[in-house]
Short mmCIF file of C-alpha atoms in Angstrom, two decimals:
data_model
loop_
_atom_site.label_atom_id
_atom_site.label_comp_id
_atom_site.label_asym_id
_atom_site.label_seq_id
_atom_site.Cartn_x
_atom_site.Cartn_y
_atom_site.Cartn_z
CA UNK A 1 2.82 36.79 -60.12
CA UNK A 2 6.21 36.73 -60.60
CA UNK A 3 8.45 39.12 -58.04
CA UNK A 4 9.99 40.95 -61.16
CA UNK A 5 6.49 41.83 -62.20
CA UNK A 6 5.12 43.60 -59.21
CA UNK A 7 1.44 44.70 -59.52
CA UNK A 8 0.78 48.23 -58.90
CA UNK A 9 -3.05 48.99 -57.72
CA UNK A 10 -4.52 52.41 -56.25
CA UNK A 11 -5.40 52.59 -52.39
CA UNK A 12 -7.67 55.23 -52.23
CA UNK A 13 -7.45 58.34 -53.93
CA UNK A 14 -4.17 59.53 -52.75
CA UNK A 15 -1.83 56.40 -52.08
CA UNK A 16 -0.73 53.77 -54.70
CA UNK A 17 0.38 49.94 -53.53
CA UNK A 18 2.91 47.99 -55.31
CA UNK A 19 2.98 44.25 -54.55
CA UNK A 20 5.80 42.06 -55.17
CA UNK A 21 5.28 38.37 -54.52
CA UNK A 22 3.02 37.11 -52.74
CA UNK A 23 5.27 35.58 -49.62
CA UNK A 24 7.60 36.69 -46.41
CA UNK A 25 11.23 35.85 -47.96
CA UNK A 26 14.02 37.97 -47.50
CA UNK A 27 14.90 37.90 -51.45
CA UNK A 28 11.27 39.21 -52.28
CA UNK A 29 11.27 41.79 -48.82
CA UNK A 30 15.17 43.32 -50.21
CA UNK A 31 12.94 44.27 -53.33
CA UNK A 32 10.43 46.12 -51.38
CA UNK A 33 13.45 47.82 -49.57
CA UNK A 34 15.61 48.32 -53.25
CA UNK A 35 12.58 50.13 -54.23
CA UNK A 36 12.02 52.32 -51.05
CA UNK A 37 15.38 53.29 -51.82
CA UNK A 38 15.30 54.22 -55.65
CA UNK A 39 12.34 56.31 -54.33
CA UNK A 40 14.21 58.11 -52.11
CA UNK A 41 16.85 58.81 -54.67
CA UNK A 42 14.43 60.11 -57.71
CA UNK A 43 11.62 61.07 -55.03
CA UNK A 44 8.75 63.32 -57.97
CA UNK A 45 7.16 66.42 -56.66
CA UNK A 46 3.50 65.13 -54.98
CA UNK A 47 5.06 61.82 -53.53
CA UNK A 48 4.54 62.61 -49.43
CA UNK A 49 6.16 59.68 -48.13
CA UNK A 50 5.91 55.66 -48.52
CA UNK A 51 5.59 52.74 -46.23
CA UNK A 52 7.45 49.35 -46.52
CA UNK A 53 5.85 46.26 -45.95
CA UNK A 54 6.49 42.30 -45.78
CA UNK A 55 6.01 42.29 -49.52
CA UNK A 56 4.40 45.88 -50.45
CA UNK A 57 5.19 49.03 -50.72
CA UNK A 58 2.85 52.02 -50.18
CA UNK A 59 3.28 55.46 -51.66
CA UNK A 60 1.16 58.13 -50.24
CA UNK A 61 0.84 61.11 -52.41
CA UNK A 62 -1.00 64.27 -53.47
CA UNK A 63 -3.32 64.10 -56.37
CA UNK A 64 -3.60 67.40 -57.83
CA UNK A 65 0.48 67.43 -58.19
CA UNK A 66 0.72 63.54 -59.87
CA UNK A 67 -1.33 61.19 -60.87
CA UNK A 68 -1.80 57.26 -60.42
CA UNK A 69 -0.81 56.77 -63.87
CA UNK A 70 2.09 59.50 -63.88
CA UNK A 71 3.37 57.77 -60.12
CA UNK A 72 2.45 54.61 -61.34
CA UNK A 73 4.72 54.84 -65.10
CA UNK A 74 7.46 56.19 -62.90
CA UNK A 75 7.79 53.87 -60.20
CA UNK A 76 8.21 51.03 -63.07
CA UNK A 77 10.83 52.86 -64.43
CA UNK A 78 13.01 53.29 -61.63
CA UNK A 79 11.89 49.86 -60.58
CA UNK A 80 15.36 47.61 -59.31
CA UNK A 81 16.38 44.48 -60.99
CA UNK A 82 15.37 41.76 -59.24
CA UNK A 83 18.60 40.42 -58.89
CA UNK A 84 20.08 43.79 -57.80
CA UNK A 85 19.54 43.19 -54.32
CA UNK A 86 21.38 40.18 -54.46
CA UNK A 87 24.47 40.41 -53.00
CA UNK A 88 23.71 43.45 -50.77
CA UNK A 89 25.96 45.55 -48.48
CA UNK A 90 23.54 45.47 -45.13
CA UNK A 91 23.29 47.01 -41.68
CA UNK A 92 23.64 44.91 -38.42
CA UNK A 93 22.61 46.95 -35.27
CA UNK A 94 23.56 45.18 -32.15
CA UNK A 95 20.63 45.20 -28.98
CA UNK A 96 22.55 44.32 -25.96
CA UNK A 97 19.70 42.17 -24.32
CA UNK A 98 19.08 40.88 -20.11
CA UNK A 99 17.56 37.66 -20.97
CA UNK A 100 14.99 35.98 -18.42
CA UNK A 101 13.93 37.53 -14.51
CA UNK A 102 12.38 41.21 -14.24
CA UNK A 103 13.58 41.68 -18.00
CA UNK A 104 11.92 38.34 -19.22
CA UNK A 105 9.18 37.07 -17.20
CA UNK A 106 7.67 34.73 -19.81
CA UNK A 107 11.30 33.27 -20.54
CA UNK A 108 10.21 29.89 -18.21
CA UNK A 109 7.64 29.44 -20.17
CA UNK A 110 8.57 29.67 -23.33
CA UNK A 111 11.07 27.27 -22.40
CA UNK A 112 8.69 24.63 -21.28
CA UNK A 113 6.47 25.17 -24.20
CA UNK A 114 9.87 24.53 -26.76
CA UNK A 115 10.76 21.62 -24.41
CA UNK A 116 14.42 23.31 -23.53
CA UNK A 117 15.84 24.50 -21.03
CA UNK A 118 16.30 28.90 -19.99
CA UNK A 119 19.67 28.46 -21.95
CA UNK A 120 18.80 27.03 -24.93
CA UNK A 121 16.22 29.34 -25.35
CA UNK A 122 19.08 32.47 -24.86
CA UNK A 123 21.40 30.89 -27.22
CA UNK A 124 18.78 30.50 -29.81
CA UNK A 125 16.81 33.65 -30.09
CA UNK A 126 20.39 35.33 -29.86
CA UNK A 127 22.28 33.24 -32.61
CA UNK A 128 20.59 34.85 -36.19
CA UNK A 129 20.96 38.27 -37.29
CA UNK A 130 16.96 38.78 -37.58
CA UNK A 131 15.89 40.73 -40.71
CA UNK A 132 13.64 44.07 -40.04
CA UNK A 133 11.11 42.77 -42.46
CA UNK A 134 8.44 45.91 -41.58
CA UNK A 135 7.95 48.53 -38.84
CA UNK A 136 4.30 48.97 -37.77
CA UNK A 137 1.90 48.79 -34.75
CA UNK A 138 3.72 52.05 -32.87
CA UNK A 139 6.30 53.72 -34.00
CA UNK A 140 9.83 51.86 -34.27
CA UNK A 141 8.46 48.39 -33.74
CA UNK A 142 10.23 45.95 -35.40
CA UNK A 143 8.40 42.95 -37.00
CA UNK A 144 11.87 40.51 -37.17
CA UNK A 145 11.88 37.42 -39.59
CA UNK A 146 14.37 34.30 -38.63
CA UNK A 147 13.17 32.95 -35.66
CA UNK A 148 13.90 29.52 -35.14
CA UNK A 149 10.66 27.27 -35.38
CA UNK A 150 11.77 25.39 -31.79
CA UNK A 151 10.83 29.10 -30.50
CA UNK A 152 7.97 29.67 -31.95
CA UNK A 153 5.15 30.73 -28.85
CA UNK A 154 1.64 31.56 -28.66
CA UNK A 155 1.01 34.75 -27.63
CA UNK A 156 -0.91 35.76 -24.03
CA UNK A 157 -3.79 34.87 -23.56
CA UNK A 158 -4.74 38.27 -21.33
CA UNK A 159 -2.08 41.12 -23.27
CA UNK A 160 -0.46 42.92 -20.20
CA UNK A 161 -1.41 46.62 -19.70
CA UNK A 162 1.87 47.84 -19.47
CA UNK A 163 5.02 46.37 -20.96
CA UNK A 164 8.29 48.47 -20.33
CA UNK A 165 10.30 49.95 -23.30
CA UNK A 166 13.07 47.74 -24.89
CA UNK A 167 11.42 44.35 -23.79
CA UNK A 168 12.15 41.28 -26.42
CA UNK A 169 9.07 39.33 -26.71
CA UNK A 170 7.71 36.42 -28.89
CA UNK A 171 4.47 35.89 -30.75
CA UNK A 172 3.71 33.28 -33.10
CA UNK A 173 7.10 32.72 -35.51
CA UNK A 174 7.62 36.63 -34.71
CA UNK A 175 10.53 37.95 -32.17
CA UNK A 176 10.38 41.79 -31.45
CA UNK A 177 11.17 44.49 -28.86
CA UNK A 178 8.71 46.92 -27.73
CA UNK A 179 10.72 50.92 -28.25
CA UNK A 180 7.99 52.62 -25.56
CA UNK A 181 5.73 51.45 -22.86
CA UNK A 182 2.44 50.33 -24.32
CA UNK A 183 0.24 47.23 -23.79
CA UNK A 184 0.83 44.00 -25.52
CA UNK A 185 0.66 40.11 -26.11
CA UNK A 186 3.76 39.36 -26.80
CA UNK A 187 5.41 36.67 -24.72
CA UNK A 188 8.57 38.81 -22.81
CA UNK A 189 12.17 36.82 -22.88
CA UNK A 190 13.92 40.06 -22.22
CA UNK A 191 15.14 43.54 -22.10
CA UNK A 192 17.44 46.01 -23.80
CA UNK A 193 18.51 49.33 -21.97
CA UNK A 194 18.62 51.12 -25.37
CA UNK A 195 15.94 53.58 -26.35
CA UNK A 196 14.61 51.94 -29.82
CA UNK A 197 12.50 55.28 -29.41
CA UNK A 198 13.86 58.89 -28.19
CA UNK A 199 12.77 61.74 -29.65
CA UNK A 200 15.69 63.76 -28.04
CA UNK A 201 17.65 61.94 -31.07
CA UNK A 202 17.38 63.73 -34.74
CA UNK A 203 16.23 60.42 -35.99
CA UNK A 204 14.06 59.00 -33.24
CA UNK A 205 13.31 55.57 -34.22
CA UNK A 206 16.61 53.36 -34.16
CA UNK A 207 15.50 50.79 -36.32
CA UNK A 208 14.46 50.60 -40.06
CA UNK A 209 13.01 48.05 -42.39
CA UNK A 210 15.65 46.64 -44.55
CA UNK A 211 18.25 46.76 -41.31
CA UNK A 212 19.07 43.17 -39.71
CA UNK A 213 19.10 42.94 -35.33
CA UNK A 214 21.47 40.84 -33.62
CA UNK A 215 20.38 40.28 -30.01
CA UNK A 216 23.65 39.78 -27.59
CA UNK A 217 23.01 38.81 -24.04
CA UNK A 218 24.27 40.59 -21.28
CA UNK A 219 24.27 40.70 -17.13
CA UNK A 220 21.77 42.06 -14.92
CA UNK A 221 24.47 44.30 -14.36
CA UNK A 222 26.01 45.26 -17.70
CA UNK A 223 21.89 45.96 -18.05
CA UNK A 224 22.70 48.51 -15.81
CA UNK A 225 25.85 49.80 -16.93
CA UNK A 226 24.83 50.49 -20.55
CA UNK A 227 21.16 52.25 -19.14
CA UNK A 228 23.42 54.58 -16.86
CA UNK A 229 25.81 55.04 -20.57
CA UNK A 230 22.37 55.71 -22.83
CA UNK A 231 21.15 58.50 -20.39
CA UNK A 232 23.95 60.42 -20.11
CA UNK A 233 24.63 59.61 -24.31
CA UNK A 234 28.03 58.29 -23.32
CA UNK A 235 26.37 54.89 -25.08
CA UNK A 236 27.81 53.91 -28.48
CA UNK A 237 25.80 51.55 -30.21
CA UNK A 238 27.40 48.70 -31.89
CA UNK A 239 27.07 48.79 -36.17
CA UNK A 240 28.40 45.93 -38.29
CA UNK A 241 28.13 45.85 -41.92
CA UNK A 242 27.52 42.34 -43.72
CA UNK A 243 27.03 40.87 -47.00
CA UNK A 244 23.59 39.22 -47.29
#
């Protein structure tokens, strides 16, 4: 199929999904996320809300006020060019990250399993500008694309019962940071003192799909510093805009 052709096919009786190609690339993933957008811009009476995806997009909506058909007709016509995602102005949200000890305690051994040293493993999980391919699992977890393949870790074998908000952690070819405390799997290289989750905030999740994450290491102590800065909302986060 190609990804200017994307499929449309019902999901129940009250939710619609549209599938671009088949495959996790950021030129088929800025399509899902062109088309979130036009959505939010010519949003139909009955639409509720829609959910982004590696290479999907699901519309939930009500079907005594639209149809399939009706949503379906209109969300080819306001359908992007492929190409119009292109050459795309994009957000960069910087996590100030404490890399390895109480913040990372898998960060040994996803050195040994790479065959590099603590180091090397800092400087490259903190070099790209990871994409935020898809939010899922809780709410404001980031699924991040662009990890480098010498990083690439198994996850636990046991998950841990409790892994603190803001840790960094590895699974597979995935890198991610947990926004509350939950359980998990995910091998922990880190920590960031923001809150990728505060519903104090009028928009409580930080992140969104579409957004790009640039990890930047920082000091036990400057770990400290920014914590005391988020609590008392003295904290301003870091925003870059890029070309991609």
């Amino acid at each position: 199929m190609s990804s200017s052709m994307p499929e449309i096919l019902p999901c129940g009786d009250c939710a619609l999904n549209v599938h671009f190609e088949e495959a996790i690339r950021p030129e088929i993933n800025a399509q899902v996320c062109a088309l979130a957008k036009a959505l939010e811009a010519n949003r139909p009476e009955g639409v509720i809300e829609w959910v982004s995806a590696y290479c999907t997009l699901t519309v939930y909506y009500r079907p005594e006020q639209i149809s399939f058909a009706e949503l379906s007709a209109l969300l080819r016509e306001i359908m992007p060019d492929g190409r119009a995602d292109a050459a795309q102005e994009r957000t960069v949200i910087e996590l100030p990250t404490a890399y390895g000890g109480e913040y990372g305690p898998d960060l040994q051994f996803v050195a040994e399993h790479a065959g590099l040293n603590v180091g090397e493993v800092i400087r490259l999980h903190s070099a790209p500008s990871y994409l935020v391919y898809m939010m899922g699992f809780m709410p404001g977890f980031t699924y991040l694309g662009g990890l480098d393949e010498r990083l690439h870790t198994p996850r636990l074998s046991a998950p841990r019962v409790r892994i603190p908000a803001g840790s960094v952690g590895i699974a597979g070819s995935q890198t991610g940071a947990y926004p509350v405390d939950s359980p998990g799997g995910w091998q922990l290289i880190g920590r960031t003192p923001l809150r990728l989750y505060d519903d104090r905030r009028e928009k409580p999740i930080l992140l969104r799909a579409g957004q790009y994450v640039k990890f930047v290491p920082i000091s036990p102590a400057e770990f400290d510093r920014i914590a005391a800065a988020v609590r008392d909302g003295s904290y301003e986060i870091v925003v870059r805009k890029v070309v991609v």
